[in-house]
JSON list of C-alpha atoms in Angstrom, two decimals:
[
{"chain": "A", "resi": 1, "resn": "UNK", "atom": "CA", "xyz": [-9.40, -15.33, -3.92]},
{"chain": "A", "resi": 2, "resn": "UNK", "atom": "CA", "xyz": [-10.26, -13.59, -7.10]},
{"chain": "A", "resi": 3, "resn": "UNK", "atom": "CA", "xyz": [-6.84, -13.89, -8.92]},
{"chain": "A", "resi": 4, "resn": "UNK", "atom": "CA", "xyz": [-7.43, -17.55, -9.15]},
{"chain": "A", "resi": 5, "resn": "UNK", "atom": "CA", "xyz": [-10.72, -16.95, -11.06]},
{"chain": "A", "resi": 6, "resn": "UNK", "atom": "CA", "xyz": [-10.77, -18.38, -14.63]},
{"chain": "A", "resi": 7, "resn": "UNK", "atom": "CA", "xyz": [-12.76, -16.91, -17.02]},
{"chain": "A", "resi": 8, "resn": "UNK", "atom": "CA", "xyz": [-14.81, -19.62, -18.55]},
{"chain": "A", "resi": 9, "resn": "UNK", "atom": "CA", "xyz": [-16.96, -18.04, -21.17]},
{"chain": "A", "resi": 10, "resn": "UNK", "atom": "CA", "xyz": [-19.80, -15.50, -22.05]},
{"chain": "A", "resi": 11, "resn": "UNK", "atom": "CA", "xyz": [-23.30, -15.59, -20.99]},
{"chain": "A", "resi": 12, "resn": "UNK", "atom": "CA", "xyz": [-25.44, -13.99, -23.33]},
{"chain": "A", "resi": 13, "resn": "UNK", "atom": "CA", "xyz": [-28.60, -11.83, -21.71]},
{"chain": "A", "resi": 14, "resn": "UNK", "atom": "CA", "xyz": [-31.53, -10.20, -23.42]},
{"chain": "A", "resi": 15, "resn": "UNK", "atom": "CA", "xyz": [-33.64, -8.51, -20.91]},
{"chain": "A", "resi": 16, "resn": "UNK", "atom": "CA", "xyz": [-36.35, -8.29, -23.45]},
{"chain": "A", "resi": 17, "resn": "UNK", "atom": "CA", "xyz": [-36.99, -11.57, -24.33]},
{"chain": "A", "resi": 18, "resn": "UNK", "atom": "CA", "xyz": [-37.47, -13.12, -20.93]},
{"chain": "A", "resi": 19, "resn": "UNK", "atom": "CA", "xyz": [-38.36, -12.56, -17.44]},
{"chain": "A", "resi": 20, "resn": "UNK", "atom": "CA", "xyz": [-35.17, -14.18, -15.68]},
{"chain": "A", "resi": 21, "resn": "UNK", "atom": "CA", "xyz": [-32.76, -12.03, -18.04]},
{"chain": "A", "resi": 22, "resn": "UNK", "atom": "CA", "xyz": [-34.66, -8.96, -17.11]},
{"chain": "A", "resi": 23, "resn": "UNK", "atom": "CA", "xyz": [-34.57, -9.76, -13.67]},
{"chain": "A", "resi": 24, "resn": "UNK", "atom": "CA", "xyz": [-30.47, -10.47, -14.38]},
{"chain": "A", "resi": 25, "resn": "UNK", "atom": "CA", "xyz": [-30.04, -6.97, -16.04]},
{"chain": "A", "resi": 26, "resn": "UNK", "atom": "CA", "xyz": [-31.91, -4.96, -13.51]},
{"chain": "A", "resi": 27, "resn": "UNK", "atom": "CA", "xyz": [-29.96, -6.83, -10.74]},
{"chain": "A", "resi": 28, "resn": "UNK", "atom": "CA", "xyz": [-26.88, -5.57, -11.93]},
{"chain": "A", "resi": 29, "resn": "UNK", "atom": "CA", "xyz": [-28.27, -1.82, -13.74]},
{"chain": "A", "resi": 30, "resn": "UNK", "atom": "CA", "xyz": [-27.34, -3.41, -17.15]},
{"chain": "A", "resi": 31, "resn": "UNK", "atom": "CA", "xyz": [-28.59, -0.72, -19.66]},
{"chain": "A", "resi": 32, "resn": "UNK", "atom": "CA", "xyz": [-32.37, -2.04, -21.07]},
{"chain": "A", "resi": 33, "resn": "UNK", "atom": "CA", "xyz": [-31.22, -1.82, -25.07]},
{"chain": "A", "resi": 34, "resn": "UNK", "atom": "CA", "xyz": [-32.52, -2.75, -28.08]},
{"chain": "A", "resi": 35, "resn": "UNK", "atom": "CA", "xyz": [-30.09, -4.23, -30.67]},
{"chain": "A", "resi": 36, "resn": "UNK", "atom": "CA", "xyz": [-32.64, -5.71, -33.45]},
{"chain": "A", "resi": 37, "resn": "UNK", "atom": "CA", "xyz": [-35.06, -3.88, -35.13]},
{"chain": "A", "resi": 38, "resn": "UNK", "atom": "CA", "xyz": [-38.52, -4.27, -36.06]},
{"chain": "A", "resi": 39, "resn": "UNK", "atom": "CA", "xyz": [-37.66, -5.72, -39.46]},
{"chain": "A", "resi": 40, "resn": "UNK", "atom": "CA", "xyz": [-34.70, -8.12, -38.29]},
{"chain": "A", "resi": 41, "resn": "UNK", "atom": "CA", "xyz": [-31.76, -5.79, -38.67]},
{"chain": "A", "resi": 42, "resn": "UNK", "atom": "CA", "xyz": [-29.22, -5.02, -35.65]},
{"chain": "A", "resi": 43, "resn": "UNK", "atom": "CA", "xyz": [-29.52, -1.57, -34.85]},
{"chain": "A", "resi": 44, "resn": "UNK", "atom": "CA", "xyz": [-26.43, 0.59, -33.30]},
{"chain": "A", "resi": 45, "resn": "UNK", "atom": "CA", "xyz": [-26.76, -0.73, -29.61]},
{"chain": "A", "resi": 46, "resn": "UNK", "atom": "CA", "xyz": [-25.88, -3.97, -31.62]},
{"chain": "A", "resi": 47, "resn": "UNK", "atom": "CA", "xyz": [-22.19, -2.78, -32.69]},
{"chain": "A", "resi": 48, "resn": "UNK", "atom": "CA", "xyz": [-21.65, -0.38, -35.52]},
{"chain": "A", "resi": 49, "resn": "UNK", "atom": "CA", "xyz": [-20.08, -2.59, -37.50]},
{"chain": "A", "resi": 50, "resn": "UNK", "atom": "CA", "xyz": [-22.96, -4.96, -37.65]},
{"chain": "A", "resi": 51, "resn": "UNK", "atom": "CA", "xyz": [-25.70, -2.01, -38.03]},
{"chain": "A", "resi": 52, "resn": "UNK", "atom": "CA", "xyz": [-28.39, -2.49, -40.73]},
{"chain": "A", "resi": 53, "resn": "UNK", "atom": "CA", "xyz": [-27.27, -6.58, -40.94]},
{"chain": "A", "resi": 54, "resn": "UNK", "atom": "CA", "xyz": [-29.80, -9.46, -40.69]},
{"chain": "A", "resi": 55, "resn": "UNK", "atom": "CA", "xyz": [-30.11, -10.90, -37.14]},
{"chain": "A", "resi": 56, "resn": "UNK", "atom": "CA", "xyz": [-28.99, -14.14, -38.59]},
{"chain": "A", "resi": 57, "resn": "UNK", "atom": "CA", "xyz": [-26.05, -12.96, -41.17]},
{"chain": "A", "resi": 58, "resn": "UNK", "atom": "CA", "xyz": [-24.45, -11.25, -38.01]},
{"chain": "A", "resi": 59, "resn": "UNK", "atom": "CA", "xyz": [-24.83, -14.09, -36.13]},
{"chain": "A", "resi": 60, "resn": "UNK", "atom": "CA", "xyz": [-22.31, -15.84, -38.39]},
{"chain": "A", "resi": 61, "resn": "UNK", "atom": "CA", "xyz": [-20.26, -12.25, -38.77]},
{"chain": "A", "resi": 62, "resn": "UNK", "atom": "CA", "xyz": [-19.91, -12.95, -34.64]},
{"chain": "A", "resi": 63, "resn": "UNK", "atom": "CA", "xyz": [-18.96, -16.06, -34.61]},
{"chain": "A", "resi": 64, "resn": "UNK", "atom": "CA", "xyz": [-16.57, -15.62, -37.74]},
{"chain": "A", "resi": 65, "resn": "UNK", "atom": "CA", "xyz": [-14.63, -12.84, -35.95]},
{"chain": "A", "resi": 66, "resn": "UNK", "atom": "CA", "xyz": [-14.87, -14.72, -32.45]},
{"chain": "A", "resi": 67, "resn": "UNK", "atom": "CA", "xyz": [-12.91, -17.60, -34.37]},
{"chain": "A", "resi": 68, "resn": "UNK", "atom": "CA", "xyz": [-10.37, -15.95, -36.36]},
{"chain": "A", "resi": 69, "resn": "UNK", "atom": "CA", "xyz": [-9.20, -14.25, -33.03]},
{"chain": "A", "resi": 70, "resn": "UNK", "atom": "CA", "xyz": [-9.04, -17.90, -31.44]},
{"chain": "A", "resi": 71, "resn": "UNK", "atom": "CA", "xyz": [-11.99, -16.91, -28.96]},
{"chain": "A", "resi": 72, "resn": "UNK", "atom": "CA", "xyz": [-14.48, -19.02, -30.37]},
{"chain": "A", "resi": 73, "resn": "UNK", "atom": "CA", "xyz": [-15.53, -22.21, -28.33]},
{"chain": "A", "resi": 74, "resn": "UNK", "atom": "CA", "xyz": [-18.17, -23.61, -29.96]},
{"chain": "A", "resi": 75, "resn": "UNK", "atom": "CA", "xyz": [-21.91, -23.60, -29.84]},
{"chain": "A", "resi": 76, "resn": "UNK", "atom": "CA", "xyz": [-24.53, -25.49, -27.46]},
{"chain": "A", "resi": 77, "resn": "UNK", "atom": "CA", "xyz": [-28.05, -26.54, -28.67]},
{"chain": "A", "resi": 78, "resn": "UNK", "atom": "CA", "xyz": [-31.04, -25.20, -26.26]},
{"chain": "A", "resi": 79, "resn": "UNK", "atom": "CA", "xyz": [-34.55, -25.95, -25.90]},
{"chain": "A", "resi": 80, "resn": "UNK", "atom": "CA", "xyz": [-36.43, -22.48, -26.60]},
{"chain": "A", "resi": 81, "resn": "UNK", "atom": "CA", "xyz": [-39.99, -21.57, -25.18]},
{"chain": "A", "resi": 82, "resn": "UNK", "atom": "CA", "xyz": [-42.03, -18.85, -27.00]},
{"chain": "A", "resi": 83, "resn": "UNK", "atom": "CA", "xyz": [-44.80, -17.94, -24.77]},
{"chain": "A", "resi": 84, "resn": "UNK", "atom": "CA", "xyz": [-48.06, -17.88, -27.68]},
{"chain": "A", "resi": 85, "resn": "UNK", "atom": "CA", "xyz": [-51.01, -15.49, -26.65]},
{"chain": "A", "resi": 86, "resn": "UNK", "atom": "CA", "xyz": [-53.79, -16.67, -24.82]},
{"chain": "A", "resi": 87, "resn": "UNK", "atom": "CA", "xyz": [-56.26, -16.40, -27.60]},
{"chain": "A", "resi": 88, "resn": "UNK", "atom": "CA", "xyz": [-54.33, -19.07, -29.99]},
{"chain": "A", "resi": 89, "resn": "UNK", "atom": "CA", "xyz": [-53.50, -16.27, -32.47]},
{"chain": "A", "resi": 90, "resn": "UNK", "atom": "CA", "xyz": [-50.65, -17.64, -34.84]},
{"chain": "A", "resi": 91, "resn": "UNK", "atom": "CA", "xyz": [-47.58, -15.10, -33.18]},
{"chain": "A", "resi": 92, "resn": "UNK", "atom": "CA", "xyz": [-45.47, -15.21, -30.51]},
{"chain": "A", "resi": 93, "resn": "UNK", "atom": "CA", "xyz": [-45.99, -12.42, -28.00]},
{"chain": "A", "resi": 94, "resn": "UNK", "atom": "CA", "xyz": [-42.46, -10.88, -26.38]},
{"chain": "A", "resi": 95, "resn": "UNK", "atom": "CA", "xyz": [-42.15, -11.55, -23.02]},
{"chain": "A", "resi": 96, "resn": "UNK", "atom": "CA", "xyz": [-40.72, -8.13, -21.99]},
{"chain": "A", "resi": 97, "resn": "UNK", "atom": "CA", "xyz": [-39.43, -5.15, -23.36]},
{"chain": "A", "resi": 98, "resn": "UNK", "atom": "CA", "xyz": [-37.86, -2.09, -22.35]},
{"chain": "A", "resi": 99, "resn": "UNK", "atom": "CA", "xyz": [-40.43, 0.29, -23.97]},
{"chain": "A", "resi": 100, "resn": "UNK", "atom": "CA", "xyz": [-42.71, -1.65, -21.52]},
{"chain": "A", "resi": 101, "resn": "UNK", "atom": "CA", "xyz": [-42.05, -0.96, -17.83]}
]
């Protein structure tokens, strides 16, 4: 019965930064978008009202206006896997992007 479904949260996917979330987004034709820019800023896909921030400042502008509207829950550490190139270069290489396929 679906009216006794509870939402419990958000689950965050970025089909370009691994394979399972791609696989997620195409599963359900979520739009392929890019919301940070080469040089760290969120772009308008982001949300215009974050456009031309620092990844990282508008992480805190999220979770700032998550908690003043009572909607924020709290945050969960996670282990994180950057796949490096095969040649032992010094970057990380992006596991997928849109631009890509």
């Amino acid at each position: 019965d679906s009216a006794s479904l509870v939402p419990a949260g958000a689950v965050k996917v970025t089909p370009g930064h691994s394979s399972p979330d791609l696989a997620l987004a195409r599963a359900h034709g979520l739009p392929l978008l890019s919301v940070i820019g080469d040089d760290g800023t969120m772009c308008p896909p982001g949300g215009g009202w974050l456009q031309g921030v620092h990844r990282f400042v508008a992480r805190e502008k999220v979770v700032a206006a998550l908690a003043e509207r009572g909607l924020y829950r709290g945050a969960q550490d996670h282990a994180m896997t950057l796949p490096m190139c095969r040649y032992r270069c010094p970057h990380p290489v992006p596991s997928m992007s849109p631009s890509r396929d």
